[in-house]
Amino acid sequence: MNKPSCINKNDWDLLCKKYNEKKLKKIVRKVNKNYPVQYLIGNVNFYGYEIIVNKKVLIPRFETEELVEKTLGYLKKYDMTEISVLDIGTGSGCISIALKKEMPSLSITALDKSSSALSVANLNFKKHKLNINTIHKNILKYSPINKYNLIISNPPYIAHDEIIDPKTKYEPKLALYAKNNGLYYYEKILKKSKSMLEEKNILAFEIGEKQGKSLKSLAKEYYPEAIITIEKDLSSRDRYLFIINV
């Protein structure tokens, strides 16, 4: 069976290894209907690490790799390499895995309100032999015993009326959409974070490309003395919010 144009060569080779020709024909029909090829393969490369994915979790994207890259840069810059980290809405666990692999001295807690997502995250932590604590909890109801130095999150930030890539219709809506034009979880996390952070801390977020101005203003309300920056992704779109208190 020849490679269809809708699938790149690398993904096609992986599918050919995993499925026989009869199943491949069914797969091509699914992919032609925008079904994510990553779910069919069963994993995706994130920051150089193989991450298990299925319909229970959002598919990790390049933009989130850059969130990890920038966050690691800030941790090194401010000598915060042996700190406690909270990954809010961990999903597949990709952010926690990349941070822990690149900086093993970090103590990481991965939180998600979806038990299905956490089951995938735990599979990935076990696969990579990482000691990462997981908590099944809505951040709005989470009251930690100990405080954190870093809160990092790629929360749901798509407005319910926003037009997005058709492929995302197969991904969990819980991980995609948020009220208040996509700003709901940012405000809740910022408000909650005041009681959860050590004096020296960083908050790192992935954001929607049209949310930078609103979120910078919101961040200033909660952290008026902080260094607050909106940074761009590789496509020069606003994509990251960093709030630095050092």
Short mmCIF file of C-alpha atoms in Angstrom, two decimals:
data_model
loop_
_atom_site.label_atom_id
_atom_site.label_comp_id
_atom_site.label_asym_id
_atom_site.label_seq_id
_atom_site.Cartn_x
_atom_site.Cartn_y
_atom_site.Cartn_z
CA MET A 1 0.00 0.00 0.00
CA ASN A 2 1.41 3.37 -1.02
CA LYS A 3 1.82 6.19 1.49
CA PRO A 4 -1.14 8.59 1.36
CA SER A 5 -0.35 12.31 1.15
CA CYS A 6 -2.20 13.02 4.40
CA ILE A 7 0.47 11.19 6.45
CA ASN A 8 4.16 12.11 6.60
CA LYS A 9 6.81 9.47 5.89
CA ASN A 10 7.98 9.01 9.47
CA ASP A 11 4.45 8.49 10.77
CA TRP A 12 3.63 6.20 7.87
CA ASP A 13 6.65 4.01 8.62
CA LEU A 14 5.56 3.74 12.25
CA LEU A 15 2.02 2.81 11.25
CA CYS A 16 3.28 0.19 8.79
CA LYS A 17 5.27 -1.46 11.58
CA LYS A 18 2.26 -1.51 13.88
CA TYR A 19 -0.63 -2.50 11.56
CA ASN A 20 -1.30 -4.89 8.69
CA GLU A 21 -2.51 -3.64 5.29
CA LYS A 22 -6.18 -4.26 6.04
CA LYS A 23 -6.02 -2.10 9.16
CA LEU A 24 -3.92 0.49 7.37
CA LYS A 25 -6.75 1.10 4.90
CA LYS A 26 -9.12 1.79 7.80
CA ILE A 27 -6.52 4.06 9.38
CA VAL A 28 -6.13 6.11 6.21
CA ARG A 29 -9.89 6.64 6.10
CA LYS A 30 -9.81 7.86 9.71
CA VAL A 31 -6.87 10.19 9.09
CA ASN A 32 -8.67 11.60 6.04
CA LYS A 33 -11.44 12.57 8.46
CA ASN A 34 -8.87 14.47 10.57
CA TYR A 35 -8.37 11.75 13.19
CA PRO A 36 -4.96 12.44 14.82
CA VAL A 37 -2.29 10.08 13.57
CA GLN A 38 -0.55 10.37 16.97
CA TYR A 39 -3.42 8.49 18.62
CA LEU A 40 -3.08 5.73 16.05
CA ILE A 41 0.66 5.43 16.57
CA GLY A 42 0.16 5.61 20.33
CA ASN A 43 2.98 7.97 21.16
CA VAL A 44 4.59 11.27 20.23
CA ASN A 45 8.07 12.74 20.57
CA PHE A 46 8.19 15.58 23.07
CA TYR A 47 11.45 17.34 23.86
CA GLY A 48 13.28 14.22 22.70
CA TYR A 49 11.27 11.85 24.90
CA GLU A 50 8.67 9.34 23.76
CA ILE A 51 5.30 10.14 25.34
CA ILE A 52 2.36 7.74 25.34
CA VAL A 53 -0.82 9.41 24.08
CA ASN A 54 -4.40 8.36 23.54
CA LYS A 55 -7.85 9.97 23.45
CA LYS A 56 -7.72 10.61 27.20
CA VAL A 57 -5.08 13.35 26.81
CA LEU A 58 -4.20 16.34 24.69
CA ILE A 59 -1.52 15.70 22.07
CA PRO A 60 1.68 17.54 23.12
CA ARG A 61 2.69 20.24 20.65
CA PHE A 62 5.85 22.11 19.66
CA GLU A 63 4.69 25.25 21.46
CA THR A 64 4.67 23.39 24.77
CA GLU A 65 8.20 22.14 24.16
CA GLU A 66 9.23 25.77 23.96
CA LEU A 67 7.46 26.49 27.25
CA VAL A 68 9.70 23.85 28.82
CA GLU A 69 12.79 25.28 27.12
CA LYS A 70 12.11 28.82 28.31
CA THR A 71 11.22 27.70 31.83
CA LEU A 72 14.45 25.73 32.17
CA GLY A 73 16.32 28.84 31.07
CA TYR A 74 14.71 30.91 33.81
CA LEU A 75 15.38 28.27 36.46
CA LYS A 76 19.07 28.26 35.56
CA LYS A 77 19.22 32.05 35.35
CA TYR A 78 17.81 32.50 38.86
CA ASP A 79 19.62 29.51 40.38
CA MET A 80 16.40 27.59 41.02
CA THR A 81 17.57 24.09 40.15
CA GLU A 82 16.67 22.32 43.39
CA ILE A 83 13.10 23.43 43.90
CA SER A 84 9.54 22.17 44.25
CA VAL A 85 7.37 22.28 41.11
CA LEU A 86 3.63 22.02 40.51
CA ASP A 87 2.50 21.07 37.00
CA ILE A 88 -1.18 22.02 36.78
CA GLY A 89 -3.27 20.08 34.26
CA THR A 90 -0.46 17.65 33.53
CA GLY A 91 -2.39 15.60 30.92
CA SER A 92 0.07 13.10 29.45
CA GLY A 93 2.73 14.28 31.89
CA CYS A 94 4.93 15.59 29.07
CA ILE A 95 5.93 18.84 30.80
CA SER A 96 6.83 17.08 34.05
CA ILE A 97 8.83 14.44 32.20
CA ALA A 98 10.85 16.93 30.18
CA LEU A 99 11.57 19.11 33.23
CA LYS A 100 12.60 16.13 35.39
CA LYS A 101 14.74 14.57 32.67
CA GLU A 102 16.53 17.82 31.95
CA MET A 103 16.83 18.87 35.61
CA PRO A 104 16.67 15.75 37.85
CA SER A 105 17.08 17.81 41.04
CA LEU A 106 13.54 19.18 40.66
CA SER A 107 10.84 17.80 42.96
CA ILE A 108 7.72 17.64 40.80
CA THR A 109 4.04 17.19 41.55
CA ALA A 110 1.73 16.64 38.58
CA LEU A 111 -1.92 17.55 39.13
CA ASP A 112 -4.98 16.91 36.97
CA LYS A 113 -8.70 16.83 37.62
CA SER A 114 -9.12 14.03 35.06
CA SER A 115 -8.43 10.56 36.44
CA SER A 116 -8.23 9.28 32.85
CA ALA A 117 -5.50 11.76 32.02
CA LEU A 118 -3.58 10.91 35.19
CA SER A 119 -3.66 7.24 34.27
CA VAL A 120 -1.78 8.11 31.07
CA ALA A 121 0.62 10.40 32.94
CA ASN A 122 1.41 7.59 35.38
CA LEU A 123 2.10 5.23 32.48
CA ASN A 124 4.55 7.77 31.10
CA PHE A 125 6.26 8.36 34.46
CA LYS A 126 6.67 4.61 34.87
CA LYS A 127 7.94 4.25 31.30
CA HIS A 128 10.64 6.85 31.95
CA LYS A 129 11.35 5.57 35.49
CA LEU A 130 10.67 8.94 37.07
CA ASN A 131 9.63 9.68 40.63
CA ILE A 132 6.90 12.26 40.05
CA ASN A 133 4.07 12.67 42.52
CA THR A 134 0.56 12.72 41.00
CA ILE A 135 -2.58 14.24 42.49
CA HIS A 136 -6.12 13.74 41.21
CA LYS A 137 -7.65 17.08 42.08
CA ASN A 138 -9.21 20.19 40.59
CA ILE A 139 -6.75 23.03 41.20
CA LEU A 140 -9.64 25.07 42.63
CA LYS A 141 -9.98 22.52 45.45
CA TYR A 142 -6.30 21.77 46.01
CA SER A 143 -4.68 22.90 49.27
CA PRO A 144 -1.06 21.73 49.39
CA ILE A 145 0.76 21.03 52.65
CA ASN A 146 4.03 22.39 51.28
CA LYS A 147 4.61 25.36 49.00
CA TYR A 148 6.13 25.49 45.52
CA ASN A 149 8.79 27.58 43.81
CA LEU A 150 7.48 26.98 40.30
CA ILE A 151 3.95 26.63 39.01
CA ILE A 152 3.82 25.65 35.35
CA SER A 153 0.69 25.07 33.30
CA ASN A 154 -0.70 24.69 29.82
CA PRO A 155 -4.33 25.08 30.87
CA PRO A 156 -7.42 24.99 28.65
CA TYR A 157 -7.42 28.40 26.94
CA ILE A 158 -9.63 28.17 23.87
CA ALA A 159 -12.84 30.20 23.93
CA HIS A 160 -15.97 28.13 23.29
CA ASP A 161 -16.82 30.07 20.11
CA GLU A 162 -13.29 30.03 18.70
CA ILE A 163 -12.63 28.31 15.36
CA ILE A 164 -9.78 25.83 15.69
CA ASP A 165 -8.00 23.03 13.82
CA PRO A 166 -10.56 20.31 12.88
CA LYS A 167 -8.21 17.62 14.24
CA THR A 168 -8.74 18.84 17.78
CA LYS A 169 -12.34 17.60 17.75
CA TYR A 170 -11.01 14.19 18.75
CA GLU A 171 -9.03 15.53 21.71
CA PRO A 172 -10.58 15.86 25.20
CA LYS A 173 -12.68 19.01 25.38
CA LEU A 174 -11.82 19.31 29.07
CA ALA A 175 -8.21 20.07 28.09
CA LEU A 176 -9.09 22.60 25.38
CA TYR A 177 -11.92 24.95 26.24
CA ALA A 178 -12.40 27.49 29.00
CA LYS A 179 -14.97 30.10 29.96
CA ASN A 180 -14.43 33.86 29.95
CA ASN A 181 -12.91 33.91 26.44
CA GLY A 182 -10.41 31.25 27.46
CA LEU A 183 -9.11 33.18 30.48
CA TYR A 184 -11.00 31.32 33.22
CA TYR A 185 -8.23 29.02 34.47
CA TYR A 186 -5.52 31.66 34.36
CA GLU A 187 -7.44 33.87 36.74
CA LYS A 188 -8.28 30.97 39.04
CA ILE A 189 -4.68 29.76 39.12
CA LEU A 190 -3.28 33.25 39.70
CA LYS A 191 -5.68 33.81 42.57
CA LYS A 192 -4.99 30.39 44.09
CA SER A 193 -1.23 30.64 43.61
CA LYS A 194 -0.84 33.45 46.16
CA SER A 195 -1.14 30.94 49.00
CA MET A 196 0.77 28.14 47.26
CA LEU A 197 4.13 29.72 46.44
CA GLU A 198 7.38 30.24 48.28
CA GLU A 199 8.68 33.79 48.46
CA LYS A 200 11.06 33.15 45.52
CA ASN A 201 8.92 31.83 42.70
CA ILE A 202 8.09 31.66 39.02
CA LEU A 203 4.76 31.08 37.28
CA ALA A 204 5.02 29.84 33.69
CA PHE A 205 2.04 29.51 31.34
CA GLU A 206 1.31 28.66 27.74
CA ILE A 207 -1.34 31.08 26.46
CA GLY A 208 -3.51 31.78 23.43
CA GLU A 209 -1.99 34.08 20.82
CA LYS A 210 -4.61 36.80 21.42
CA GLN A 211 -4.51 36.67 25.21
CA GLY A 212 -1.17 38.31 25.96
CA LYS A 213 -2.37 41.82 26.73
CA SER A 214 -5.29 40.70 28.89
CA LEU A 215 -3.20 38.20 30.83
CA LYS A 216 -0.37 40.63 31.45
CA SER A 217 -2.86 43.06 32.99
CA LEU A 218 -4.40 40.26 35.04
CA ALA A 219 -0.98 39.12 36.26
CA LYS A 220 -0.17 42.67 37.40
CA GLU A 221 -3.29 42.69 39.56
CA TYR A 222 -2.08 39.67 41.52
CA TYR A 223 1.67 40.26 41.31
CA PRO A 224 2.23 44.04 41.00
CA GLU A 225 5.91 43.81 42.03
CA ALA A 226 6.83 40.88 39.77
CA ILE A 227 8.74 40.76 36.52
CA ILE A 228 5.97 39.96 34.02
CA THR A 229 6.77 39.07 30.43
CA ILE A 230 4.81 37.86 27.42
CA GLU A 231 7.04 35.87 25.09
CA LYS A 232 6.51 34.69 21.53
CA ASP A 233 6.64 31.25 19.96
CA LEU A 234 8.65 30.32 16.87
CA SER A 235 5.86 31.76 14.70
CA SER A 236 6.23 35.15 16.44
CA ARG A 237 2.85 34.80 18.17
CA ASP A 238 2.27 35.65 21.81
CA ARG A 239 2.40 32.23 23.48
CA TYR A 240 3.95 32.38 26.97
CA LEU A 241 3.38 34.27 30.18
CA PHE A 242 6.11 34.36 32.84
CA ILE A 243 5.64 35.91 36.26
CA ILE A 244 8.92 36.09 38.15
CA ASN A 245 9.25 36.91 41.84
CA VAL A 246 12.92 36.69 42.85
#
